[in-house]
PDB file of C-alpha atoms and ligand atoms in Angstrom:
ATOM      1  CA  UNK O   1       0.097   0.306  -0.171  1.00 66.00           C
ATOM      2  CA  UNK O   2       1.394   3.570  -1.008  1.00 73.00           C
ATOM      3  CA  UNK O   3       2.146   5.295   2.123  1.00 78.00           C
ATOM      4  CA  UNK O   4      -0.069   8.789   2.650  1.00 83.00           C
ATOM      5  CA  UNK O   5       1.679  11.854   1.225  1.00 92.00           C
ATOM      6  CA  UNK O   6       2.679  14.632   3.605  1.00 97.00           C
ATOM      7  CA  UNK O   7       0.399  17.323   4.032  1.00 98.00           C
ATOM      8  CA  UNK O   8       1.699  19.872   6.608  1.00 98.00           C
ATOM      9  CA  UNK O   9       5.568  18.929   5.930  1.00 98.00           C
ATOM     10  CA  UNK O  10       7.838  18.333   3.207  1.00 98.00           C
ATOM     11  CA  UNK O  11      10.648  15.778   3.908  1.00 98.00           C
ATOM     12  CA  UNK O  12      12.814  14.145   2.368  1.00 97.00           C
ATOM     13  CA  UNK O  13      15.568  11.863   2.813  1.00 97.00           C
ATOM     14  CA  UNK O  14      18.855  11.587   0.332  1.00 95.00           C
ATOM     15  CA  UNK O  15      22.887  10.708   0.496  1.00 93.00           C
ATOM     16  CA  UNK O  16      21.540  10.128   4.368  1.00 95.00           C
ATOM     17  CA  UNK O  17      20.846  13.368   5.128  1.00 97.00           C
ATOM     18  CA  UNK O  18      17.066  13.410   6.336  1.00 97.00           C
ATOM     19  CA  UNK O  19      15.392  17.041   5.366  1.00 98.00           C
ATOM     20  CA  UNK O  20      12.235  18.154   7.493  1.00 98.00           C
ATOM     21  CA  UNK O  21      10.079  22.292   7.196  1.00 98.00           C
ATOM     22  CA  UNK O  22       7.261  22.512   8.749  1.00 98.00           C
ATOM     23  CA  UNK O  23       4.467  23.383   6.230  1.00 98.00           C
ATOM     24  CA  UNK O  24       2.035  25.493   7.608  1.00 98.00           C
ATOM     25  CA  UNK O  25       3.370  29.139   6.673  1.00 98.00           C
ATOM     26  CA  UNK O  26      -0.034  30.731   6.801  1.00 98.00           C
ATOM     27  CA  UNK O  27       0.107  29.641  11.141  1.00 98.00           C
ATOM     28  CA  UNK O  28       3.697  30.356  11.125  1.00 98.00           C
ATOM     29  CA  UNK O  29       4.033  26.759  11.025  1.00 98.00           C
ATOM     30  CA  UNK O  30       1.984  26.010  14.235  1.00 98.00           C
ATOM     31  CA  UNK O  31       1.791  22.136  15.395  1.00 98.00           C
ATOM     32  CA  UNK O  32      -1.217  20.545  14.089  1.00 98.00           C
ATOM     33  CA  UNK O  33      -2.936  16.413  15.694  1.00 97.00           C
ATOM     34  CA  UNK O  34      -2.092  16.148  11.863  1.00 98.00           C
ATOM     35  CA  UNK O  35       2.013  17.280  11.772  1.00 98.00           C
ATOM     36  CA  UNK O  36       2.611  15.804  14.692  1.00 98.00           C
ATOM     37  CA  UNK O  37       1.924  12.478  12.823  1.00 98.00           C
ATOM     38  CA  UNK O  38       3.597  13.693  10.061  1.00 98.00           C
ATOM     39  CA  UNK O  39       6.483  13.967  11.990  1.00 98.00           C
ATOM     40  CA  UNK O  40       6.194  10.758  13.767  1.00 98.00           C
ATOM     41  CA  UNK O  41       6.318   8.497   9.900  1.00 98.00           C
ATOM     42  CA  UNK O  42       9.288  10.900   9.324  1.00 98.00           C
ATOM     43  CA  UNK O  43      10.488  10.199  12.169  1.00 98.00           C
ATOM     44  CA  UNK O  44       9.987   6.384  11.997  1.00 98.00           C
ATOM     45  CA  UNK O  45      12.022   6.225   7.803  1.00 97.00           C
ATOM     46  CA  UNK O  46      14.661   8.574   9.995  1.00 98.00           C
ATOM     47  CA  UNK O  47      15.137   5.579  12.744  1.00 98.00           C
ATOM     48  CA  UNK O  48      15.041   2.979  10.373  1.00 97.00           C
ATOM     49  CA  UNK O  49      17.824   4.629   8.320  1.00 96.00           C
ATOM     50  CA  UNK O  50      21.093   2.336   8.790  1.00 93.00           C
ATOM     51  CA  UNK O  51      22.783   5.505   6.850  1.00 94.00           C
ATOM     52  CA  UNK O  52      21.795   8.328   8.415  1.00 97.00           C
ATOM     53  CA  UNK O  53      24.127  11.100   8.660  1.00 97.00           C
ATOM     54  CA  UNK O  54      22.383  14.461   9.571  1.00 97.00           C
ATOM     55  CA  UNK O  55      18.342  15.731   9.891  1.00 98.00           C
ATOM     56  CA  UNK O  56      18.151  19.577   9.269  1.00 98.00           C
ATOM     57  CA  UNK O  57      14.728  21.466  10.417  1.00 98.00           C
ATOM     58  CA  UNK O  58      13.446  24.429   9.610  1.00 98.00           C
ATOM     59  CA  UNK O  59      10.238  25.935   8.312  1.00 98.00           C
ATOM     60  CA  UNK O  60       8.971  27.423   5.613  1.00 98.00           C
ATOM     61  CA  UNK O  61       7.474  31.067   5.089  1.00 98.00           C
ATOM     62  CA  UNK O  62       8.289  33.877   7.555  1.00 98.00           C
ATOM     63  CA  UNK O  63       7.866  31.738  10.421  1.00 98.00           C
ATOM     64  CA  UNK O  64       9.956  28.995  12.167  1.00 98.00           C
ATOM     65  CA  UNK O  65       6.944  27.189  14.314  1.00 98.00           C
ATOM     66  CA  UNK O  66       4.535  29.508  16.424  1.00 98.00           C
ATOM     67  CA  UNK O  67       3.591  26.257  18.654  1.00 98.00           C
ATOM     68  CA  UNK O  68       0.462  24.719  19.051  1.00 97.00           C
ATOM     69  CA  UNK O  69      -1.856  25.921  16.503  1.00 97.00           C
ATOM     70  CA  UNK O  70      -4.198  27.508  19.301  1.00 93.00           C
ATOM     71  CA  UNK O  71      -6.983  27.374  17.179  1.00 90.00           C
ATOM     72  CA  UNK O  72      -7.087  23.053  17.254  1.00 79.00           C
ATOM     73  CA  UNK O  73      -7.161  23.481  21.302  1.00 61.00           C
ATOM     74  CA  UNK O  74      -9.304  26.609  21.602  1.00 65.00           C
ATOM     75  CA  UNK O  75     -12.148  25.959  24.478  1.00 60.00           C
ATOM     76  CA  UNK O  76     -15.772  25.630  23.451  1.00 53.00           C
ATOM     77  CA  UNK O  77     -17.321  29.130  24.649  1.00 59.00           C
ATOM     78  CA  UNK O  78     -18.867  27.665  27.528  1.00 64.00           C
ATOM     79  CA  UNK O  79     -16.013  27.672  29.405  1.00 76.00           C
ATOM     80  CA  UNK O  80     -14.601  24.024  28.575  1.00 77.00           C
ATOM     81  CA  UNK O  81     -11.824  22.721  29.771  1.00 88.00           C
ATOM     82  CA  UNK O  82      -9.094  20.141  28.846  1.00 89.00           C
ATOM     83  CA  UNK O  83      -6.354  18.113  30.213  1.00 94.00           C
ATOM     84  CA  UNK O  84      -3.083  19.153  27.944  1.00 95.00           C
ATOM     85  CA  UNK O  85      -1.096  16.845  29.038  1.00 97.00           C
ATOM     86  CA  UNK O  86      -2.915  14.326  27.093  1.00 96.00           C
ATOM     87  CA  UNK O  87      -1.539  16.081  24.128  1.00 96.00           C
ATOM     88  CA  UNK O  88       2.222  16.789  25.658  1.00 98.00           C
ATOM     89  CA  UNK O  89       2.027  13.171  26.167  1.00 98.00           C
ATOM     90  CA  UNK O  90       0.680  11.996  22.563  1.00 98.00           C
ATOM     91  CA  UNK O  91       2.560  14.340  20.911  1.00 98.00           C
ATOM     92  CA  UNK O  92       5.283  16.614  21.505  1.00 98.00           C
ATOM     93  CA  UNK O  93       6.875  13.903  24.297  1.00 98.00           C
ATOM     94  CA  UNK O  94       7.605  11.463  21.536  1.00 98.00           C
ATOM     95  CA  UNK O  95       8.930  14.179  19.043  1.00 98.00           C
ATOM     96  CA  UNK O  96      11.433  15.876  21.365  1.00 98.00           C
ATOM     97  CA  UNK O  97      12.856  12.484  22.889  1.00 98.00           C
ATOM     98  CA  UNK O  98      13.225  10.802  19.467  1.00 98.00           C
ATOM     99  CA  UNK O  99      14.876  14.264  17.764  1.00 98.00           C
ATOM    100  CA  UNK O 100      17.428  13.792  21.436  1.00 98.00           C
ATOM    101  CA  UNK O 101      17.828  10.105  20.869  1.00 97.00           C
ATOM    102  CA  UNK O 102      18.407  10.192  16.555  1.00 98.00           C
ATOM    103  CA  UNK O 103      22.115   8.800  16.101  1.00 96.00           C
ATOM    104  CA  UNK O 104      23.114  12.259  14.370  1.00 96.00           C
ATOM    105  CA  UNK O 105      23.504  15.909  14.434  1.00 97.00           C
ATOM    106  CA  UNK O 106      19.581  17.440  13.618  1.00 98.00           C
ATOM    107  CA  UNK O 107      20.691  21.215  13.002  1.00 98.00           C
ATOM    108  CA  UNK O 108      17.837  23.823  13.263  1.00 98.00           C
ATOM    109  CA  UNK O 109      18.161  26.193   9.914  1.00 98.00           C
ATOM    110  CA  UNK O 110      15.500  28.868  11.989  1.00 98.00           C
ATOM    111  CA  UNK O 111      14.350  31.123   9.282  1.00 98.00           C
ATOM    112  CA  UNK O 112      11.533  33.021  11.800  1.00 98.00           C
ATOM    113  CA  UNK O 113       9.981  33.299  14.863  1.00 98.00           C
ATOM    114  CA  UNK O 114       9.837  29.855  17.416  1.00 98.00           C
ATOM    115  CA  UNK O 115       7.158  30.654  20.528  1.00 98.00           C
ATOM    116  CA  UNK O 116       5.973  27.774  22.342  1.00 98.00           C
ATOM    117  CA  UNK O 117       6.527  24.643  21.995  1.00 98.00           C
ATOM    118  CA  UNK O 118       8.127  25.654  18.504  1.00 98.00           C
ATOM    119  CA  UNK O 119      10.872  27.461  20.635  1.00 98.00           C
ATOM    120  CA  UNK O 120      11.270  23.928  22.569  1.00 98.00           C
ATOM    121  CA  UNK O 121      11.808  22.051  19.355  1.00 98.00           C
ATOM    122  CA  UNK O 122      14.695  24.418  18.401  1.00 98.00           C
ATOM    123  CA  UNK O 123      16.374  24.323  21.549  1.00 98.00           C
ATOM    124  CA  UNK O 124      15.563  20.176  21.293  1.00 98.00           C
ATOM    125  CA  UNK O 125      17.859  20.476  18.079  1.00 98.00           C
ATOM    126  CA  UNK O 126      22.171  19.632  18.509  1.00 97.00           C
ATOM    127  CA  UNK O 127      22.953  22.852  16.111  1.00 97.00           C
ATOM    128  CA  UNK O 128      21.083  26.199  15.118  1.00 98.00           C
ATOM    129  CA  UNK O 129      22.083  28.152  12.887  1.00 98.00           C
ATOM    130  CA  UNK O 130      18.999  31.442  13.074  1.00 98.00           C
ATOM    131  CA  UNK O 131      18.594  33.795  10.461  1.00 98.00           C
ATOM    132  CA  UNK O 132      19.221  37.339  11.633  1.00 98.00           C
ATOM    133  CA  UNK O 133      15.287  38.482  11.635  1.00 98.00           C
ATOM    134  CA  UNK O 134      14.220  35.351  13.624  1.00 98.00           C
ATOM    135  CA  UNK O 135      13.659  35.925  17.349  1.00 98.00           C
ATOM    136  CA  UNK O 136      12.504  33.795  20.547  1.00 98.00           C
ATOM    137  CA  UNK O 137       9.060  34.364  21.985  1.00 98.00           C
ATOM    138  CA  UNK O 138       8.241  31.902  25.580  1.00 98.00           C
ATOM    139  CA  UNK O 139       4.773  32.574  24.744  1.00 97.00           C
ATOM    140  CA  UNK O 140       3.751  30.094  26.996  1.00 97.00           C
ATOM    141  CA  UNK O 141       2.814  32.466  30.052  1.00 97.00           C
ATOM    142  CA  UNK O 142       1.271  34.619  27.991  1.00 96.00           C
ATOM    143  CA  UNK O 143      -2.098  31.794  27.869  1.00 95.00           C
ATOM    144  CA  UNK O 144      -1.099  31.246  31.698  1.00 96.00           C
ATOM    145  CA  UNK O 145       0.481  28.511  30.530  1.00 97.00           C
ATOM    146  CA  UNK O 146       4.378  26.652  31.320  1.00 98.00           C
ATOM    147  CA  UNK O 147       6.971  26.476  29.092  1.00 98.00           C
ATOM    148  CA  UNK O 148       6.187  22.648  28.417  1.00 98.00           C
ATOM    149  CA  UNK O 149       8.171  20.462  24.933  1.00 98.00           C
ATOM    150  CA  UNK O 150      11.113  20.170  27.557  1.00 98.00           C
ATOM    151  CA  UNK O 151      11.509  24.100  27.786  1.00 98.00           C
ATOM    152  CA  UNK O 152      12.186  24.173  31.306  1.00 98.00           C
ATOM    153  CA  UNK O 153      14.905  21.326  31.002  1.00 98.00           C
ATOM    154  CA  UNK O 154      16.430  22.585  27.819  1.00 98.00           C
ATOM    155  CA  UNK O 155      16.504  26.352  28.768  1.00 98.00           C
ATOM    156  CA  UNK O 156      17.911  27.043  32.800  1.00 97.00           C
ATOM    157  CA  UNK O 157      20.919  24.418  31.352  1.00 97.00           C
ATOM    158  CA  UNK O 158      21.501  26.592  28.228  1.00 97.00           C
ATOM    159  CA  UNK O 159      21.099  30.201  29.518  1.00 97.00           C
ATOM    160  CA  UNK O 160      21.438  29.285  33.171  1.00 97.00           C
ATOM    161  CA  UNK O 161      18.601  30.175  35.488  1.00 97.00           C
ATOM    162  CA  UNK O 162      18.342  34.115  35.591  1.00 98.00           C
ATOM    163  CA  UNK O 163      17.610  34.620  32.055  1.00 98.00           C
ATOM    164  CA  UNK O 164      15.582  31.539  32.115  1.00 98.00           C
ATOM    165  CA  UNK O 165      13.511  32.314  34.359  1.00 98.00           C
ATOM    166  CA  UNK O 166      12.972  35.993  33.046  1.00 97.00           C
ATOM    167  CA  UNK O 167      12.092  35.017  29.620  1.00 97.00           C
ATOM    168  CA  UNK O 168       9.683  32.302  30.875  1.00 98.00           C
ATOM    169  CA  UNK O 169       8.327  34.657  33.607  1.00 98.00           C
ATOM    170  CA  UNK O 170       7.603  37.520  31.136  1.00 97.00           C
ATOM    171  CA  UNK O 171       7.920  36.568  27.663  1.00 96.00           C
ATOM    172  CA  UNK O 172       9.215  39.496  26.021  1.00 96.00           C
ATOM    173  CA  UNK O 173      10.959  38.450  21.972  1.00 98.00           C
ATOM    174  CA  UNK O 174      14.654  37.611  22.511  1.00 98.00           C
ATOM    175  CA  UNK O 175      16.400  38.661  19.202  1.00 98.00           C
ATOM    176  CA  UNK O 176      18.494  36.130  17.212  1.00 98.00           C
ATOM    177  CA  UNK O 177      21.574  38.588  18.462  1.00 98.00           C
ATOM    178  CA  UNK O 178      20.249  37.723  21.955  1.00 98.00           C
ATOM    179  CA  UNK O 179      20.295  34.596  21.169  1.00 98.00           C
ATOM    180  CA  UNK O 180      23.604  34.116  19.750  1.00 98.00           C
ATOM    181  CA  UNK O 181      24.742  35.881  23.024  1.00 98.00           C
ATOM    182  CA  UNK O 182      22.891  33.977  25.281  1.00 98.00           C
ATOM    183  CA  UNK O 183      24.344  30.270  23.788  1.00 97.00           C
ATOM    184  CA  UNK O 184      20.601  30.066  22.571  1.00 98.00           C
ATOM    185  CA  UNK O 185      22.045  29.326  18.914  1.00 98.00           C
ATOM    186  CA  UNK O 186      25.150  28.524  17.456  1.00 98.00           C
ATOM    187  CA  UNK O 187      25.396  30.750  14.281  1.00 97.00           C
ATOM    188  CA  UNK O 188      23.019  33.461  13.208  1.00 98.00           C
ATOM    189  CA  UNK O 189      23.564  34.483   9.391  1.00 98.00           C
ATOM    190  CA  UNK O 190      21.553  37.305   7.106  1.00 98.00           C
ATOM    191  CA  UNK O 191      18.523  35.590   6.225  1.00 98.00           C
ATOM    192  CA  UNK O 192      19.141  36.169   2.903  1.00 97.00           C
ATOM    193  CA  UNK O 193      22.253  33.443   3.527  1.00 98.00           C
ATOM    194  CA  UNK O 194      20.194  30.850   5.294  1.00 97.00           C
ATOM    195  CA  UNK O 195      19.658  28.502   2.621  1.00 96.00           C
ATOM    196  CA  UNK O 196      22.878  28.553   1.406  1.00 97.00           C
ATOM    197  CA  UNK O 197      23.676  27.751   5.403  1.00 96.00           C
ATOM    198  CA  UNK O 198      21.114  25.022   5.082  1.00 94.00           C
ATOM    199  CA  UNK O 199      23.408  23.447   1.814  1.00 94.00           C
ATOM    200  CA  UNK O 200      25.972  23.854   3.236  1.00 95.00           C
ATOM    201  CA  UNK O 201      24.639  22.059   6.426  1.00 94.00           C
ATOM    202  CA  UNK O 202      23.584  19.053   4.204  1.00 94.00           C
ATOM    203  CA  UNK O 203      27.216  18.766   2.351  1.00 95.00           C
ATOM    204  CA  UNK O 204      28.869  18.671   5.707  1.00 95.00           C
ATOM    205  CA  UNK O 205      26.127  15.666   7.529  1.00 96.00           C
ATOM    206  CA  UNK O 206      26.815  14.241   4.681  1.00 95.00           C
ATOM    207  CA  UNK O 207      30.233  14.075   4.095  1.00 96.00           C
ATOM    208  CA  UNK O 208      30.738  14.185   7.986  1.00 96.00           C
ATOM    209  CA  UNK O 209      32.930  11.508  10.397  1.00 97.00           C
ATOM    210  CA  UNK O 210      29.301  10.144  10.817  1.00 97.00           C
ATOM    211  CA  UNK O 211      30.022   7.828  14.242  1.00 97.00           C
ATOM    212  CA  UNK O 212      32.443  10.748  15.251  1.00 98.00           C
ATOM    213  CA  UNK O 213      28.868  12.966  15.256  1.00 98.00           C
ATOM    214  CA  UNK O 214      27.022  10.597  17.073  1.00 97.00           C
ATOM    215  CA  UNK O 215      29.549  10.189  19.651  1.00 98.00           C
ATOM    216  CA  UNK O 216      29.365  13.807  20.426  1.00 98.00           C
ATOM    217  CA  UNK O 217      25.676  13.584  19.944  1.00 98.00           C
ATOM    218  CA  UNK O 218      25.511  10.739  23.063  1.00 98.00           C
ATOM    219  CA  UNK O 219      28.238  12.384  25.145  1.00 98.00           C
ATOM    220  CA  UNK O 220      27.342  16.194  25.143  1.00 98.00           C
ATOM    221  CA  UNK O 221      23.807  15.062  25.913  1.00 97.00           C
ATOM    222  CA  UNK O 222      25.134  12.896  28.662  1.00 97.00           C
ATOM    223  CA  UNK O 223      26.712  15.177  30.486  1.00 96.00           C
ATOM    224  CA  UNK O 224      23.968  17.149  31.893  1.00 92.00           C
ATOM    225  CA  UNK O 225      23.356  14.300  34.060  1.00 93.00           C
ATOM    226  CA  UNK O 226      26.373  12.839  34.574  1.00 97.00           C
ATOM    227  CA  UNK O 227      29.953  12.730  37.041  1.00 97.00           C
ATOM    228  CA  UNK O 228      32.746  13.054  35.958  1.00 98.00           C
ATOM    229  CA  UNK O 229      33.873  10.092  36.722  1.00 98.00           C
ATOM    230  CA  UNK O 230      31.066   8.779  35.124  1.00 98.00           C
ATOM    231  CA  UNK O 231      31.683  11.108  32.359  1.00 98.00           C
ATOM    232  CA  UNK O 232      35.080   9.164  31.883  1.00 98.00           C
ATOM    233  CA  UNK O 233      33.182   5.387  31.551  1.00 98.00           C
ATOM    234  CA  UNK O 234      31.861   7.171  28.274  1.00 98.00           C
ATOM    235  CA  UNK O 235      34.519   8.576  26.957  1.00 98.00           C
ATOM    236  CA  UNK O 236      36.664   6.079  26.827  1.00 98.00           C
ATOM    237  CA  UNK O 237      34.269   3.512  25.906  1.00 98.00           C
ATOM    238  CA  UNK O 238      32.733   5.799  22.574  1.00 98.00           C
ATOM    239  CA  UNK O 239      36.419   6.373  22.262  1.00 98.00           C
ATOM    240  CA  UNK O 240      37.302   3.196  22.047  1.00 98.00           C
ATOM    241  CA  UNK O 241      34.597   2.545  19.815  1.00 98.00           C
ATOM    242  CA  UNK O 242      35.864   4.806  17.326  1.00 98.00           C
ATOM    243  CA  UNK O 243      39.402   3.948  17.468  1.00 98.00           C
ATOM    244  CA  UNK O 244      38.063   1.051  15.352  1.00 98.00           C
ATOM    245  CA  UNK O 245      36.556   3.077  12.835  1.00 98.00           C
ATOM    246  CA  UNK O 246      37.314   3.509   8.914  1.00 98.00           C
ATOM    247  CA  UNK O 247      36.969   7.241   9.592  1.00 98.00           C
ATOM    248  CA  UNK O 248      39.532   6.671  12.025  1.00 98.00           C
ATOM    249  CA  UNK O 249      41.227   5.040  10.147  1.00 98.00           C
ATOM    250  CA  UNK O 250      40.861   7.621   7.190  1.00 98.00           C
ATOM    251  CA  UNK O 251      41.481  10.657   9.553  1.00 98.00           C
ATOM    252  CA  UNK O 252      44.747   9.899  10.438  1.00 98.00           C
ATOM    253  CA  UNK O 253      45.989   8.561   7.170  1.00 98.00           C
ATOM    254  CA  UNK O 254      44.763  11.873   5.654  1.00 98.00           C
ATOM    255  CA  UNK O 255      46.474  14.120   9.167  1.00 98.00           C
ATOM    256  CA  UNK O 256      49.641  12.010   7.713  1.00 98.00           C
ATOM    257  CA  UNK O 257      49.743  12.714   4.047  1.00 98.00           C
ATOM    258  CA  UNK O 258      48.054  16.617   4.676  1.00 98.00           C
ATOM    259  CA  UNK O 259      45.339  16.126   2.807  1.00 98.00           C
ATOM    260  CA  UNK O 260      41.963  16.880   3.190  1.00 97.00           C
ATOM    261  CA  UNK O 261      40.150  13.169   4.982  1.00 97.00           C
ATOM    262  CA  UNK O 262      37.085  11.438   3.037  1.00 98.00           C
ATOM    263  CA  UNK O 263      35.083   9.941   5.567  1.00 97.00           C
ATOM    264  CA  UNK O 264      32.235   7.001   4.536  1.00 96.00           C
ATOM    265  CA  UNK O 265      30.234   7.346   7.548  1.00 95.00           C
ATOM    266  CA  UNK O 266      32.060   3.462   8.794  1.00 95.00           C
TER     267      UNK O 266
HETATM  268  C1  LHQ R 301      -1.385  31.124  14.715  1.00 90.70           C
HETATM  269  C2  LHQ R 301      -0.843  30.731  15.750  1.00 90.70           C
HETATM  270  C3  LHQ R 301      -0.905  29.805  16.808  1.00 90.70           C
HETATM  271  C4  LHQ R 301      -2.998  29.373  15.393  1.00 90.70           C
HETATM  272  C5  LHQ R 301       0.618  32.519  15.028  1.00 90.70           C
HETATM  273  N1  LHQ R 301      -1.967  29.261  16.542  1.00 90.70           N
HETATM  274  N2  LHQ R 301      -2.862  30.523  14.260  1.00 90.70           N
HETATM  275  C6  LHQ R 301       1.060  22.232  24.142  1.00 90.70           C
HETATM  276  C7  LHQ R 301      -0.099  21.258  24.460  1.00 90.70           C
HETATM  277  C8  LHQ R 301      -1.050  21.457  24.964  1.00 90.70           C
HETATM  278  C9  LHQ R 301      -1.775  22.829  24.923  1.00 90.70           C
HETATM  279  C10 LHQ R 301      -1.113  23.853  24.693  1.00 90.70           C
HETATM  280  O1  LHQ R 301       0.134  23.994  24.203  1.00 90.70           O
HETATM  281  C11 LHQ R 301       1.245  23.433  24.408  1.00 90.70           C
HETATM  282  C12 LHQ R 301       2.182  24.375  23.971  1.00 90.70           C
HETATM  283  C13 LHQ R 301       2.134  25.834  23.245  1.00 90.70           C
HETATM  284  O2  LHQ R 301       2.877  25.803  22.294  1.00 90.70           O
HETATM  285  S1  LHQ R 301       1.205  26.773  23.845  1.00 90.70           S
HETATM  286  C14 LHQ R 301       2.122  28.110  23.062  1.00 90.70           C
HETATM  287  C15 LHQ R 301       1.216  28.357  21.412  1.00 90.70           C
HETATM  288  N3  LHQ R 301       1.855  29.420  21.060  1.00 90.70           N
HETATM  289  C16 LHQ R 301       1.872  30.520  21.163  1.00 90.70           C
HETATM  290  O3  LHQ R 301       0.627  30.475  22.155  1.00 90.70           O
HETATM  291  C17 LHQ R 301       1.750  31.880  19.918  1.00 90.70           C
HETATM  292  C18 LHQ R 301       0.692  32.508  19.923  1.00 90.70           C
HETATM  293  N4  LHQ R 301       1.366  33.440  18.952  1.00 90.70           N
HETATM  294  C19 LHQ R 301       2.496  34.841  18.961  1.00 90.70           C
HETATM  295  O4  LHQ R 301       2.449  34.639  20.213  1.00 90.70           O
HETATM  296  C20 LHQ R 301       2.292  35.591  17.519  1.00 90.70           C
HETATM  297  O5  LHQ R 301       1.961  34.871  16.381  1.00 90.70           O
HETATM  298  C21 LHQ R 301       4.086  35.352  17.488  1.00 90.70           C
HETATM  299  C22 LHQ R 301       5.057  36.024  18.234  1.00 90.70           C
HETATM  300  C23 LHQ R 301       4.502  33.663  17.021  1.00 90.70           C
HETATM  301  C24 LHQ R 301       4.563  36.129  15.460  1.00 90.70           C
HETATM  302  O6  LHQ R 301       3.815  37.052  15.846  1.00 90.70           O
HETATM  303  P1  LHQ R 301       3.168  37.754  14.436  1.00 90.70           P
HETATM  304  O7  LHQ R 301       4.562  38.393  14.077  1.00 90.70           O
HETATM  305  O8  LHQ R 301       3.803  39.624  15.047  1.00 90.70           O
HETATM  306  O9  LHQ R 301       2.962  36.660  13.744  1.00 90.70           O
HETATM  307  P2  LHQ R 301       0.602  37.189  13.886  1.00 90.70           P
HETATM  308  O10 LHQ R 301       0.328  36.878  15.431  1.00 90.70           O
HETATM  309  O11 LHQ R 301       0.745  38.157  13.099  1.00 90.70           O
HETATM  310  O12 LHQ R 301       0.885  36.170  13.527  1.00 90.70           O
HETATM  311  C25 LHQ R 301       0.407  35.293  11.962  1.00 90.70           C
HETATM  312  C26 LHQ R 301      -0.890  34.490  11.722  1.00 90.70           C
HETATM  313  O13 LHQ R 301      -0.190  33.119  12.300  1.00 90.70           O
HETATM  314  C27 LHQ R 301      -2.091  35.501  12.403  1.00 90.70           C
HETATM  315  O14 LHQ R 301      -3.185  34.926  11.691  1.00 90.70           O
HETATM  316  P3  LHQ R 301      -3.666  36.059  11.017  1.00 90.70           P
HETATM  317  O15 LHQ R 301      -4.785  34.880  10.190  1.00 90.70           O
HETATM  318  O16 LHQ R 301      -4.400  37.061  11.916  1.00 90.70           O
HETATM  319  O17 LHQ R 301      -3.102  36.185  10.029  1.00 90.70           O
HETATM  320  C28 LHQ R 301      -2.016  34.062  14.074  1.00 90.70           C
HETATM  321  O18 LHQ R 301      -3.169  33.659  14.953  1.00 90.70           O
HETATM  322  C29 LHQ R 301      -1.401  32.489  13.375  1.00 90.70           C
HETATM  323  N5  LHQ R 301      -0.384  32.380  13.970  1.00 90.70           N
HETATM  324  N6  LHQ R 301       0.893  31.567  15.805  1.00 90.70           N
HETATM  325  N7  LHQ R 301      -0.007  28.971  17.359  1.00 90.70           N
END
């Protein structure tokens, strides 16, 4: 049976590099149940890909992602209240946990505003390249909620508790430049250069030492919950494994021969 087409994301997997574009530009790519189901389907394929070398996530149009689609969650006029935990458990937790666990770098090309759970999605990515005009909005408190989708875990770890508190309590926009300053993003590029940055990233991931990247991701993620001794154990185990890879041999040869390495990802 042919798989259903994607309607709210664009998704491709080429040369081991997956690309996902959130694609509801008229609603700033806010999350719907359908979008979550499509993301889950793309992740099924990416997780099953033995030669996965990276994933790039971006948004269509002027926004990256405005969080949960509030029109989908709007309570009826009779003041109906809802159990928001169901949605978090069903959609947001698996999405964020799966991206974190993917054994390849996840790169966010943050093309525009990221608000609510959209901001948490950015922070869950391993590397963020932001367009100059992009901004973060911790919009949750404006509708009487708290940062979710991992927001209260990522924020203080990335920016410290003072900035995390201020941003979460008051929800004022944080510009791309400020985000760079705070350590929320890796690089900021002029808007007109974001598409070129995406191509450069795709090529870099496709030609990268994939197993080294996977080990770096695993170790850096583990560090925030680990002791120094525990981190030594992990580094030692991972380095031992990397020492047996083709890419390590190639890296050493290339160094000796004073040329650029040609990695195969094995
Ligand atoms: C939107 C949205 C949106 C629908 C803009 N939905 N249409 C998890 C579990 C369960 C429940 C609750 O929540 C969660 C997690 C969450 O994510 S909660 C937080 C949800 N997100 C927000 O509260 C953000 C709401 N949006 C905004 O604050 C602004 O739109 C931002 C700051 C993102 C962008 O502002 P502007 O650049 O000024 O754009 P805009 O406000 O004019 O938006 C453009 C259009 O997009 C507009 O529609 P319209 O028909 O007037 O052109 C908005 O209504 C629509 N839109 N966000 N989340």
